[in-house]
Structure formats: structure tokens, C-alpha cells
Short mmCIF file of C-alpha atoms and ligand atoms in Angstrom, two decimals:
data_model
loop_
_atom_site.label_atom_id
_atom_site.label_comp_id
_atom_site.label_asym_id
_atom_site.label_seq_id
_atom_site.Cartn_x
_atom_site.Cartn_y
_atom_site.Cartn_z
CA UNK A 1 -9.88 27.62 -4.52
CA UNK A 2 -12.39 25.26 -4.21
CA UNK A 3 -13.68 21.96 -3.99
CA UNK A 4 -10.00 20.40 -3.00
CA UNK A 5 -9.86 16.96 -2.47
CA UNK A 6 -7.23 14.42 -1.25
CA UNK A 7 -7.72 12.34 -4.27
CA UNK A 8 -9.73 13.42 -7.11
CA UNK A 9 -10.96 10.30 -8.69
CA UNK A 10 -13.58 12.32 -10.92
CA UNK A 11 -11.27 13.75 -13.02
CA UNK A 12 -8.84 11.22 -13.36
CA UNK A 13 -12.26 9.17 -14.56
CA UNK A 14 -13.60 11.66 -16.89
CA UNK A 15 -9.85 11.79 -18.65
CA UNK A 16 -11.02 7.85 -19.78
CA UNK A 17 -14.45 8.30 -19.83
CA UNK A 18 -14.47 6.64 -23.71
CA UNK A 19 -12.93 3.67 -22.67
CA UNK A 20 -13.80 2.85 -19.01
CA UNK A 21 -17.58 3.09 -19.60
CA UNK A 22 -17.32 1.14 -22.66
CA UNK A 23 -15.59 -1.75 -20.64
CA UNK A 24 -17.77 -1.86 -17.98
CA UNK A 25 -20.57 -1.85 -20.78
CA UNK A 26 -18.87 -4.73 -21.92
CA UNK A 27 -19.04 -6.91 -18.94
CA UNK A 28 -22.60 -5.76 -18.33
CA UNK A 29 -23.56 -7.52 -21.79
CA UNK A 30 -21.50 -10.60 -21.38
CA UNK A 31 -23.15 -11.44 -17.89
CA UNK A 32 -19.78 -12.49 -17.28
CA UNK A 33 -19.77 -10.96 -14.06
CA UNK A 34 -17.92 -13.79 -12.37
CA UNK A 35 -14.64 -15.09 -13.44
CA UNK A 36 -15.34 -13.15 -16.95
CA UNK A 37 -12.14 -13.32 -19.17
CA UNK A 38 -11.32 -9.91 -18.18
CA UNK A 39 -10.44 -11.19 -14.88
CA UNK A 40 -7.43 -13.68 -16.46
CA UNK A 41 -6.42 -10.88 -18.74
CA UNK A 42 -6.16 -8.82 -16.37
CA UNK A 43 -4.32 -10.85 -14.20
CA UNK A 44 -1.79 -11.97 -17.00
CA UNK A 45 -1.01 -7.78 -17.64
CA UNK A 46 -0.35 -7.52 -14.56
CA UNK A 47 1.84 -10.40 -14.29
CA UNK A 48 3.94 -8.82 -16.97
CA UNK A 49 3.90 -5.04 -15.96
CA UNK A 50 5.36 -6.54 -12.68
CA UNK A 51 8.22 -9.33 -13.98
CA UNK A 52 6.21 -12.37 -11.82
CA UNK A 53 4.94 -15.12 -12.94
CA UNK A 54 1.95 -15.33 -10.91
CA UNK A 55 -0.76 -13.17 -10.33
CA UNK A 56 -3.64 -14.42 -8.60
CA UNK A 57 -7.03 -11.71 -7.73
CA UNK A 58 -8.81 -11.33 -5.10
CA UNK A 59 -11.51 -9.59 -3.16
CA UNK A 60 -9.58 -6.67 -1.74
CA UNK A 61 -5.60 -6.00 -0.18
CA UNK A 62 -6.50 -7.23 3.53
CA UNK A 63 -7.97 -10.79 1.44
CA UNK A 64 -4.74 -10.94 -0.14
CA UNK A 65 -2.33 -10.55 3.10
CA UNK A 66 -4.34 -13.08 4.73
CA UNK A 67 -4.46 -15.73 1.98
CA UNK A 68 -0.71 -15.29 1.78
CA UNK A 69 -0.42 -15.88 5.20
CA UNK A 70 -2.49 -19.09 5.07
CA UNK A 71 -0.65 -20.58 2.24
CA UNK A 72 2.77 -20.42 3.97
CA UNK A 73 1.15 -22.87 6.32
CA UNK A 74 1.66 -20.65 9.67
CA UNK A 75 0.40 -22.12 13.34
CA UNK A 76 -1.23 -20.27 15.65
CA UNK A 77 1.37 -18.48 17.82
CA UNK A 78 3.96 -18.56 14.93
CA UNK A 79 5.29 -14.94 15.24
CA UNK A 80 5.21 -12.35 12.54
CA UNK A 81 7.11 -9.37 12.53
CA UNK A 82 5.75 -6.03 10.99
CA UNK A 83 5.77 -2.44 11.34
CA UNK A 84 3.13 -0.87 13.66
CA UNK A 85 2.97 2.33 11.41
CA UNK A 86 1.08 0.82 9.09
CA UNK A 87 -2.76 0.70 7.91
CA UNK A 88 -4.53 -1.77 10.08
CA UNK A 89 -4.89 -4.79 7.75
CA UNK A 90 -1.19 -5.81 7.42
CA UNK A 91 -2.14 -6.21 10.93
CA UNK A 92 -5.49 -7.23 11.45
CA UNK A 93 -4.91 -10.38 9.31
CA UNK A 94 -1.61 -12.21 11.81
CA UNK A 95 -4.12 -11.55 14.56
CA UNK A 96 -7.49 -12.76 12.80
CA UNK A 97 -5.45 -16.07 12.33
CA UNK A 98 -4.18 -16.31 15.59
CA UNK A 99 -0.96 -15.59 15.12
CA UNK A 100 1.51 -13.21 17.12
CA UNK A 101 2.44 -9.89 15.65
CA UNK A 102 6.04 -8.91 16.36
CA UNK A 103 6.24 -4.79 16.26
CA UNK A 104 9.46 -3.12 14.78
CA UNK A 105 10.29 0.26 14.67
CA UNK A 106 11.13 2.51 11.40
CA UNK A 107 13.67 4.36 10.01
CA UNK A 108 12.75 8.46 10.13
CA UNK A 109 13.71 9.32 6.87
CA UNK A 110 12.09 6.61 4.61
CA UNK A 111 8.82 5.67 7.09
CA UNK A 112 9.81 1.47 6.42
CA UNK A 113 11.08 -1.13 8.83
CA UNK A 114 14.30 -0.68 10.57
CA UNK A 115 16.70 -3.42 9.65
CA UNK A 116 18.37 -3.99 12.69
CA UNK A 117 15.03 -3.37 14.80
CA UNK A 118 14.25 -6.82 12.68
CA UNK A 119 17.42 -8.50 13.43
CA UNK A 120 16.64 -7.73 16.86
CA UNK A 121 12.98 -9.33 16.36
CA UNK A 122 13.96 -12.28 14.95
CA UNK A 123 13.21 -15.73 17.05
CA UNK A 124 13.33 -19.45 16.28
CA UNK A 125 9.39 -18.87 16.14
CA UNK A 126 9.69 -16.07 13.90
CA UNK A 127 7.57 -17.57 10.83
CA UNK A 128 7.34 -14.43 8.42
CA UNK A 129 7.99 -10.74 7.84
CA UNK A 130 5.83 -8.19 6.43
CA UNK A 131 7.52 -5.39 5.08
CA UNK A 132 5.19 -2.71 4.34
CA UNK A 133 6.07 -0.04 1.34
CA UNK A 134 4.51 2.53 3.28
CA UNK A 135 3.29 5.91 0.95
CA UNK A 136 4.95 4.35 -2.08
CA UNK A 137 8.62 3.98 -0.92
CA UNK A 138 9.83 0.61 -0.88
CA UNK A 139 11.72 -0.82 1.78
CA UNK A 140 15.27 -1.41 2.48
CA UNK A 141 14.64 -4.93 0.75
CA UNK A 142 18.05 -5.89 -0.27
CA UNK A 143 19.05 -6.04 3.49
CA UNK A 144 15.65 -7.44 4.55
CA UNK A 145 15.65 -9.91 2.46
CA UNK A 146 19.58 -11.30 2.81
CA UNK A 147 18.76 -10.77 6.60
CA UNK A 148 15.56 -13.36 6.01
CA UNK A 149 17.48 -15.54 3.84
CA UNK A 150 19.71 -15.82 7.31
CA UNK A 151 17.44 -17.33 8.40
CA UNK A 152 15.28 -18.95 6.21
CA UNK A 153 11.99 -16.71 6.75
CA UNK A 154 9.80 -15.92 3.99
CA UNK A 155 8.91 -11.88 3.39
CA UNK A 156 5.37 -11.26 2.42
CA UNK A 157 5.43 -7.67 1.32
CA UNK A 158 2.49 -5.36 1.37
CA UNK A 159 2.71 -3.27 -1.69
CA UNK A 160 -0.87 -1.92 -1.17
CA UNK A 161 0.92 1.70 -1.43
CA UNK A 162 3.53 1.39 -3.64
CA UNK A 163 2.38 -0.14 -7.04
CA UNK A 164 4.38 0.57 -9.97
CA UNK A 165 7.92 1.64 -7.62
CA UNK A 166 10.89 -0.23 -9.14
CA UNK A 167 13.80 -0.76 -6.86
CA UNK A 168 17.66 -1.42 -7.73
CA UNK A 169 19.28 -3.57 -5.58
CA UNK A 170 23.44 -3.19 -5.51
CA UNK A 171 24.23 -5.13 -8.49
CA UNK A 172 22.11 -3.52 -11.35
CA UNK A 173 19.36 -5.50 -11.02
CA UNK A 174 15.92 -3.42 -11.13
CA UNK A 175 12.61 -5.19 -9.30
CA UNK A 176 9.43 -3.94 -8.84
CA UNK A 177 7.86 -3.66 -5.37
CA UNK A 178 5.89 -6.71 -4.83
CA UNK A 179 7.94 -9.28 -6.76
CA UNK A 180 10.68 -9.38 -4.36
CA UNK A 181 9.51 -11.14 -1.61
CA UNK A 182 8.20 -14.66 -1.56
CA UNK A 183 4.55 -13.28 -2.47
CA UNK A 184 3.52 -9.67 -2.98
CA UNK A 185 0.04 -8.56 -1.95
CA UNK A 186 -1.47 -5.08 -3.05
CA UNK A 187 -5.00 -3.98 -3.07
CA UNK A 188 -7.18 -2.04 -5.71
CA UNK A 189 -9.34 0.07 -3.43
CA UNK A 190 -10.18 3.09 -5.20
CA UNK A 191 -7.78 5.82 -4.16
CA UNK A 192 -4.56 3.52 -4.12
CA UNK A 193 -2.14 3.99 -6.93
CA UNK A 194 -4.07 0.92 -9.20
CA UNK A 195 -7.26 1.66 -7.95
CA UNK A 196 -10.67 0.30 -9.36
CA UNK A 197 -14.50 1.45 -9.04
CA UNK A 198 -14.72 -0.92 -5.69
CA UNK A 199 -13.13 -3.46 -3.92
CA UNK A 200 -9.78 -5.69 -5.38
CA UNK A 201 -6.79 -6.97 -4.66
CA UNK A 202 -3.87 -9.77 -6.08
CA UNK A 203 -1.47 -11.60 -4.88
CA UNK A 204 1.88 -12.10 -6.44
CA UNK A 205 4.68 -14.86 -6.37
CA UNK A 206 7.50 -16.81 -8.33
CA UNK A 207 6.64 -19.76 -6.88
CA UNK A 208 4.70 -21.93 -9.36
CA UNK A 209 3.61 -24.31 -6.37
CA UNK A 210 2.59 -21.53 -4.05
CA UNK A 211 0.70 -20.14 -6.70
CA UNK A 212 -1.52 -23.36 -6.68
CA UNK A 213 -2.18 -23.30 -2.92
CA UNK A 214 -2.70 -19.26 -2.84
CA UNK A 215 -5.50 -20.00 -6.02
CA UNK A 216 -6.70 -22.53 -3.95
CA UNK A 217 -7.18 -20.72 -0.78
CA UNK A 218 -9.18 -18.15 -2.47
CA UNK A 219 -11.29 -20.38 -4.35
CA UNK A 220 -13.02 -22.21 -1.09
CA UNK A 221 -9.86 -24.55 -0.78
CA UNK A 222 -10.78 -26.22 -4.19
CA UNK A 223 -8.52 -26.62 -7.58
CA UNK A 224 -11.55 -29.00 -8.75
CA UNK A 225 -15.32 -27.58 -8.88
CA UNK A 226 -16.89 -29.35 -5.50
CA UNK A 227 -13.43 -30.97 -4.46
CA UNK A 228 -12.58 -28.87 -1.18
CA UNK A 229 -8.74 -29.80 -0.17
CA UNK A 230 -8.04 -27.54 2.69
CA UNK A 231 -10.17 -24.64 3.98
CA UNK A 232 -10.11 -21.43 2.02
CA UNK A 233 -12.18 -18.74 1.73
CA UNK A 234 -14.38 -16.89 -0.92
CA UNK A 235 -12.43 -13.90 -2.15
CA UNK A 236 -12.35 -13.03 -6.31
CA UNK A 237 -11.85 -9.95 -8.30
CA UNK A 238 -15.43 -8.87 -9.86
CA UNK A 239 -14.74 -8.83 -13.88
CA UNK A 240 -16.03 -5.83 -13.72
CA UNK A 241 -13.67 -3.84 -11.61
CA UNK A 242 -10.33 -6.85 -13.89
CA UNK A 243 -12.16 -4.47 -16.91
CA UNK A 244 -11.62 -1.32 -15.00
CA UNK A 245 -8.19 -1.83 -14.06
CA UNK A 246 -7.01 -3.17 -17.29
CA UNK A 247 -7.43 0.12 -18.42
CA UNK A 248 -6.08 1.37 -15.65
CA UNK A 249 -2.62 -0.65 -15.54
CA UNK A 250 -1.99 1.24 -18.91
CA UNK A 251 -2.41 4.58 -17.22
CA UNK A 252 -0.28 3.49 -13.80
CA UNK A 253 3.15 4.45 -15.22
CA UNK A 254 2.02 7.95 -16.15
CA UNK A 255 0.07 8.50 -13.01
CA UNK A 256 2.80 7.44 -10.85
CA UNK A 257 4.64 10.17 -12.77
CA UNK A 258 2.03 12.49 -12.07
CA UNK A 259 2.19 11.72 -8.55
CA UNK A 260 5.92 12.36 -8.61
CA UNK A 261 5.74 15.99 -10.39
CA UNK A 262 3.05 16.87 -7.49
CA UNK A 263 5.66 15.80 -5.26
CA UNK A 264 8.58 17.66 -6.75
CA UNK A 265 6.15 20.69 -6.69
CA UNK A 266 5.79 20.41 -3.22
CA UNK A 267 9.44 19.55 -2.52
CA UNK A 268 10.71 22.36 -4.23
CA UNK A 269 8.03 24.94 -2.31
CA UNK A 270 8.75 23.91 1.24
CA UNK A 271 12.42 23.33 0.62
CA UNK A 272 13.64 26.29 3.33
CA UNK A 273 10.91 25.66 5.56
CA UNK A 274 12.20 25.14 9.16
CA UNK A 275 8.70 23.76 9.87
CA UNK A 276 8.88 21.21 7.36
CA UNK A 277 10.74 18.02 6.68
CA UNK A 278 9.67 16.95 2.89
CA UNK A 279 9.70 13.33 2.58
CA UNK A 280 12.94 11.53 1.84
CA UNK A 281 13.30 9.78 -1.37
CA UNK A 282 15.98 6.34 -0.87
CA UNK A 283 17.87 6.23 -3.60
CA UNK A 284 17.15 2.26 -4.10
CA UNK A 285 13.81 2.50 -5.28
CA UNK A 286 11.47 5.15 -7.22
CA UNK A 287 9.03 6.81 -4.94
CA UNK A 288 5.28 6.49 -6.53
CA UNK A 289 3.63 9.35 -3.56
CA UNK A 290 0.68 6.80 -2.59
CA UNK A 291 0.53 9.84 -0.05
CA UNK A 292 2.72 13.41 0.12
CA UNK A 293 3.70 13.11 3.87
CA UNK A 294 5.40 15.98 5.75
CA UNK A 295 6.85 16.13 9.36
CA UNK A 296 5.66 19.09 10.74
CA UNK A 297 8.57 20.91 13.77
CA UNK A 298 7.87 23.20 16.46
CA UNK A 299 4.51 23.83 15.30
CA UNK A 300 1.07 22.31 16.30
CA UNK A 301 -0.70 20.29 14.08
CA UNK A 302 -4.17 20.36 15.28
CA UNK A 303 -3.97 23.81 14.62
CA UNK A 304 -2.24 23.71 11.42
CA UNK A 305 -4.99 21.24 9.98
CA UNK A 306 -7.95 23.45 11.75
CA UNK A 307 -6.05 26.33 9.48
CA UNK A 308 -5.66 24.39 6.52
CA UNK A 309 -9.57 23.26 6.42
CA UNK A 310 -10.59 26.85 6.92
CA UNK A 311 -8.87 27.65 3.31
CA UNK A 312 -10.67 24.37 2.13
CA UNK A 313 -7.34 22.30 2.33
CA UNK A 314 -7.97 18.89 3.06
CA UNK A 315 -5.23 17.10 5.02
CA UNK A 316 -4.72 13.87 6.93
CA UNK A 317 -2.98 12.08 9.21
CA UNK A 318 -2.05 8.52 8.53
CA UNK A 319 -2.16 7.53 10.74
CA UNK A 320 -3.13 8.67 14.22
CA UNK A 321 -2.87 5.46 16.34
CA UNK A 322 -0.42 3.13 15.60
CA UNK A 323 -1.04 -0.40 15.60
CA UNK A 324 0.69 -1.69 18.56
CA UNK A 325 -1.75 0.67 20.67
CA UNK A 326 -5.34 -0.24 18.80
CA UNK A 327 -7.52 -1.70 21.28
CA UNK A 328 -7.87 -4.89 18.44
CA UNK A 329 -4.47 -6.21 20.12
CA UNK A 330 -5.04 -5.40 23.77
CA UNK A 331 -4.41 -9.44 24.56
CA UNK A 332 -1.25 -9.08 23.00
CA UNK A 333 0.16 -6.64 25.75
CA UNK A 334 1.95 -5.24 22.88
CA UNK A 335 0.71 -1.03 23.56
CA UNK A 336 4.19 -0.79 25.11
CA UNK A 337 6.53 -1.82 23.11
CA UNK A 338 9.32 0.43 23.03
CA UNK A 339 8.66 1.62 19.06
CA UNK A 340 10.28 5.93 19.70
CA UNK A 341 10.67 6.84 15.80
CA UNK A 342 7.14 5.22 15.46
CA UNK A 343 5.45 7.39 17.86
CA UNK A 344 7.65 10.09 17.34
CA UNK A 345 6.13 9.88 13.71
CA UNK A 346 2.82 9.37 14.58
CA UNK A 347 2.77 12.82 16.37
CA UNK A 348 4.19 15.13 13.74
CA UNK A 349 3.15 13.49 10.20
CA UNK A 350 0.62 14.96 7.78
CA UNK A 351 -0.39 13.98 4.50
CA UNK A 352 -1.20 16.79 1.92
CA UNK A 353 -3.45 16.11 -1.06
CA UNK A 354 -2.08 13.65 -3.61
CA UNK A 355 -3.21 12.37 -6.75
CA UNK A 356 -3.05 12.62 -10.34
CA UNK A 357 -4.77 15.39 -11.57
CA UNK A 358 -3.35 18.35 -9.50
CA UNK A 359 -2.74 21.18 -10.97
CA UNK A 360 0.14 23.98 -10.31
CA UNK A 361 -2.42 26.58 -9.37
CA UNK A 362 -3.81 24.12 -6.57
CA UNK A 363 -0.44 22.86 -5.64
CA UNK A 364 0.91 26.59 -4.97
CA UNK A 365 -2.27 27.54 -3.60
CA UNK A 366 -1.70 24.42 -1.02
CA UNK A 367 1.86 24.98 -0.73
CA UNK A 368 1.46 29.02 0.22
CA UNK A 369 -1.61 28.42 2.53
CA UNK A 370 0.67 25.67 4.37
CA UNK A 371 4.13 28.09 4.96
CA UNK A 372 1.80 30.47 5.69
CA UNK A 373 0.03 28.74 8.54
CA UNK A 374 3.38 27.25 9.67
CA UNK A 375 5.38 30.59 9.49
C1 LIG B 1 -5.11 -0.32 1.66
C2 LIG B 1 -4.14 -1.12 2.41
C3 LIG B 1 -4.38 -2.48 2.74
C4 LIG B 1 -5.71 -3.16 2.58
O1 LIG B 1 -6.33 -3.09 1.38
P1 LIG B 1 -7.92 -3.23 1.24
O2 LIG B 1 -8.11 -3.45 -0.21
O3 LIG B 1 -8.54 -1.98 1.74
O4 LIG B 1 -8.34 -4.43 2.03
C5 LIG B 1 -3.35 -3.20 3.35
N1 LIG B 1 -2.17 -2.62 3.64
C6 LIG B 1 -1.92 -1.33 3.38
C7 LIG B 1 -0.58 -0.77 3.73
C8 LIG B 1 -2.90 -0.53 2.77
O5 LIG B 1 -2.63 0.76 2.53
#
């Protein structure tokens, strides 16, 4: 077996070859190459595919978290809970505007914030929570968001990983991740779920006001050409990559299915592993694998990767430092917050490859060299 990859993003391109190049051709002729209709299009598909009635793009998923966090009006020193297992940016952006991340912990099974860690959290300076649907599982939303409701704090949820999930809350009703909270950010980088040929992002909300201020932040604080109202910053979707991932929003259904069958494949292999704890699907939501992430017992992982590398097995683990202990947030004093399920986590987790164009013989070939290694 060769040439394994995490993600394979070459075949998944050369599957619509036809259609992507002819898009991108497209732009390339129009000169269109800011604010070209494809960008609006795109934005309005996506609006639809996710039941919200705004969509607003932007430069990439870390743009989007921080715009959202600018248009609720925080302070510096408002506090901001989050989950420390997490990709940097959900992070990154509370302290790049001088506010005060809040750490909670996660539940084991499903990898998202612990509701009553939250509860816990929760102070009269408490301005916003980011939930973060880490690997494509939502959430425990319906909790999180009656518990904000409590007490009145808007949820900004980072669907960067989880694009296309749908979740049911108690009473029938079906949501998609990202249109739950009071806005949804995600981000297009190449190897997430929507991914384009380069940078890209949106932000999504309900709110038809909101909406205005969250264009206007992105657009250098201005709803009228040379007419700056607050200050914003620069950050827009390049029509090229709104072409791209028009095409691509047709395809995100079937690739999170795709996704899901590697998953099951996997599932199914290591099921009587006593190495192995496959990830846990909630029943509340659909799981879209952004990443296949195992626990790994009684074995040791630096080992089990060296193994898996010298079969030409990628693997990765997401991630190895969590937030609260980054150097970035040393004046925070945060490195010792008492977080055990979080850095119990962050010791045993590793990601297998994931994407949409695996194929059985690669998946058993992955799946053998892995309860091989682990015994
Ligand atoms: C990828 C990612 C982001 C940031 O997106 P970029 O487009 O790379 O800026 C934010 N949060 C999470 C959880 C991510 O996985």
C-alpha cells in the first residue's frame, strides 16, 4: 500500500475535474475576482443547505470567530468560555481581542464541552460561549443552549469540523450544526468537510440585525463604499474559491456519507479491540468524521504511530497540547486549570486517515496494520 494520505484531496478533485476547472475558468474570464456573483450565490446555497437566513463569507474560519465576537459588542476582560481541546483559533481570537478565555472540560465519550463544567464556568462577566463541534460531532446543544438562555449568554458555535451534521433536539425538531446558536462560524480550508482550493470561511445567523453589523465588520466597518461606522477588518471570500465550493456544497451530503461508511469500516474492524475505544456517536446529532479519532489503552502511542509510519500509515494527533497550556496564554495563568478528561484525552487520542475517497482495501489494510501493532 502506498502513497496513504490523511486526506486525499486529489482524487476527490479529479472525481469533478469537468466542472471545477470549468468554474474556476469562469471566474478567470469574468475578472470578477472580487465580490464576483459567485460569491452571493454561493452564499445564498449555503444559506439554504443550512435553514439560516444569513450567510455572510469571509477570509478563513479563525476571520469568522473573531468577527462574531466583535459584533456581539464584547469588552476587553468580558469572559468567554470554551473548550481547551480544541484547534487554536476558537482560541486565539478571545485572546487577540483582549478578552478572557474561560477553559471547560469535555465529556469522554463525545470529545464536546461538559455541561455542567459550563454551569460551573458561568459568571456575571461571562459574555459568550463557544461550543466547538469537535471532529464532526455536535455538541450537547439542547442543554447548552437552555443553560445560556439561563442566563441570557449568546453561543457562538464553531462548526469548522462539523459541516453538514444535523442534530435533533427532544421535540422532533432537526437543526443543522451552525444554525443553532446565535451565529455559526465554519471555515473552508481545504481538508475540512466544505473545503475549497485555499483559504474561506462564513458566518451564519438568524438575526437579520446582526447580520448587518457581522457584514459590516468584515467589510472595513462600512455598509456604504468610503462610509467607515465602526472598525472592521478586511476579510472576503475570493470568487474564486464561492465557485469552487458551490460545486462543492452539492457534493457535501454524499461526502459526509462517505466519511461515515469509512467510519463504520473502521468501527466494525476494531470493535473487540481491548486497545481501542472507537469514537462514540451521540445519538442527538449525525456524526460527519471531520477526523476518525481513537483512544488508544495500555499501549504506547509514540510507538504505535512510529509503527504505523513504517507501513506508510499516516496518523495524527489532534491535538498534542491543549490550549490552556500553549505558551500564547501564559498571562492568563490558565496552564493549570484543573481540565482531567482534557488531558486525559490529549494523551491517548489518535486520528486515523479520513476522507472521502477511501477505499476498503486501504481501510482494511489500515485497520489490520493498527490491531496488529496494538495486539
Ligand atoms: C479549522 C478550524 C478553525 C479555523 O479555520 P481557518 O479557516 O483555518 O482559519 C477554527 N476552529 C476549528 C475547530 C477548526 O478546526
Amino acid at each position: 500500500m502506498h502513497n496513504l494520505q490523511m486526506v486525499d484531496l486529489k482524487r476527490q478533485y479529479s472525481k469533478i475535474k469537468t466542472e471545477i476547472d470549468a468554474a474556476i475558468q469562469n471566474v478567470v474570464e469574468s475578472t470578477a475576482y472580487i465580490n464576483g456573483p459567485d460569491v452571493n450565490h454561493f452564499a445564498t446555497e449555503l444559506a439554504t443547505y443550512l435553514g439560516v437566513k444569513h450567510v455572510i463569507p469571509c477570509a478563513n474560519g479563525t476571520d469568522a470567530l473573531q468577527i462574531a465576537l466583535m459584533a456581539l459588542g464584547l469588552q476587553p476582560g468580558d469572559e468567554v468560555i470554551t473548550a481547551s481541546y480544541t484547534y487554536i483559533a476558537t482560541v486565539e481570537v478571545v485572546a487577540l481581542l483582549r478578552l478572557k478565555p474561560v477553559f471547560v472540560d469535555v465529556d469522554a465519550d463525545t470529545f464536546t464541552m461538559n455541561i455542567d463544567s459550563v454551569r460551573k464556568a458561568i459568571t456575571p462577566k461571562t459574555k459568550a460561549i463557544i461550543p466547538v463541534h469537535l471532529y464532526g460531532q455536535s455538541a450537547n446543544m439542547e442543554a447548552l443552549l437552555a443553560l445560556a438562555k439561563e442566563h441570557n449568554i449568546p453561543v457562538i458555535e464553531d462548526n469548522a469540523q462539523a459541516i453538514g451534521s444535523s442534530y435533533t433536539f427532544s421535540d422532533g425538531t432537526v437543526k443543522k450544526t451552525g444554525s443553532m446558536g446565535v451565529i455559526g462560524c465554519t471555515s473552508f480550508f481545504p481538508s475540512k468537510n466544505l473545503g475549497g482550493y485555499g483559504d474561506g470561511g462564513a458566518i451564519f445567523t438568524n438575526d437579520s440585525a446582526l447580520a448587518e453589523t457581522l457584514k459590516m465588520i468584515a467589510n472595513h466597518g462600512q455598509k456604504t463604499r468610503y462610509y467607515h461606522e465602526m472598525v472592521g477588518c478586511n476579510s472576503r471570500l475570493d470568487t474564486i474559491q464561492a465557485a469552487i465550493l458551490r460545486i462543492k456544497l452539492r457534493h457535501l451530503d454524499e461526502y459526509c456519507d462517505a466519511r461515515r461508511a469509512a467510519a463504520d469500516f473502521y468501527d466494525a474492524a476494531f470493535k473487540n479491540s481491548p486497545n481501542i475505544v472507537t469514537p462514540f456517536r451521540a445519538p442527538y446529532s449525525t456524526h460527519v468524521f471531520h477526523q476518525y479519532t481513537l483512544q488508544l489503552k495500555n499501549v504506547n502511542r509514540d510507538e504505535v504511530q512510529k509503527k504505523l509510519a513504517e507501513k506508510n500509515i499516516p496518523s495524527m494527533i489532534y491535538y498534542p497540547v491543549p490550549c490552556h497550556k500553549q505558551n500564547m496564554l501564559k498571562e492568563y495563568g490558565v496552564a493549570d486549570t484543573y481540565l482531567p478528561v482534557t488531558d486525559m484525552l490529549q494523551d491517548c487520542v489518535i486520528s486515523l486517515p479520513m476522507h472521502t475517497e477511501l477505499t476498503n482495501e486501504e481501510l482494511s489494510y489500515i485497520a489490520n496494520s493498527l490491531l496488529e501493532i496494538t495486539g
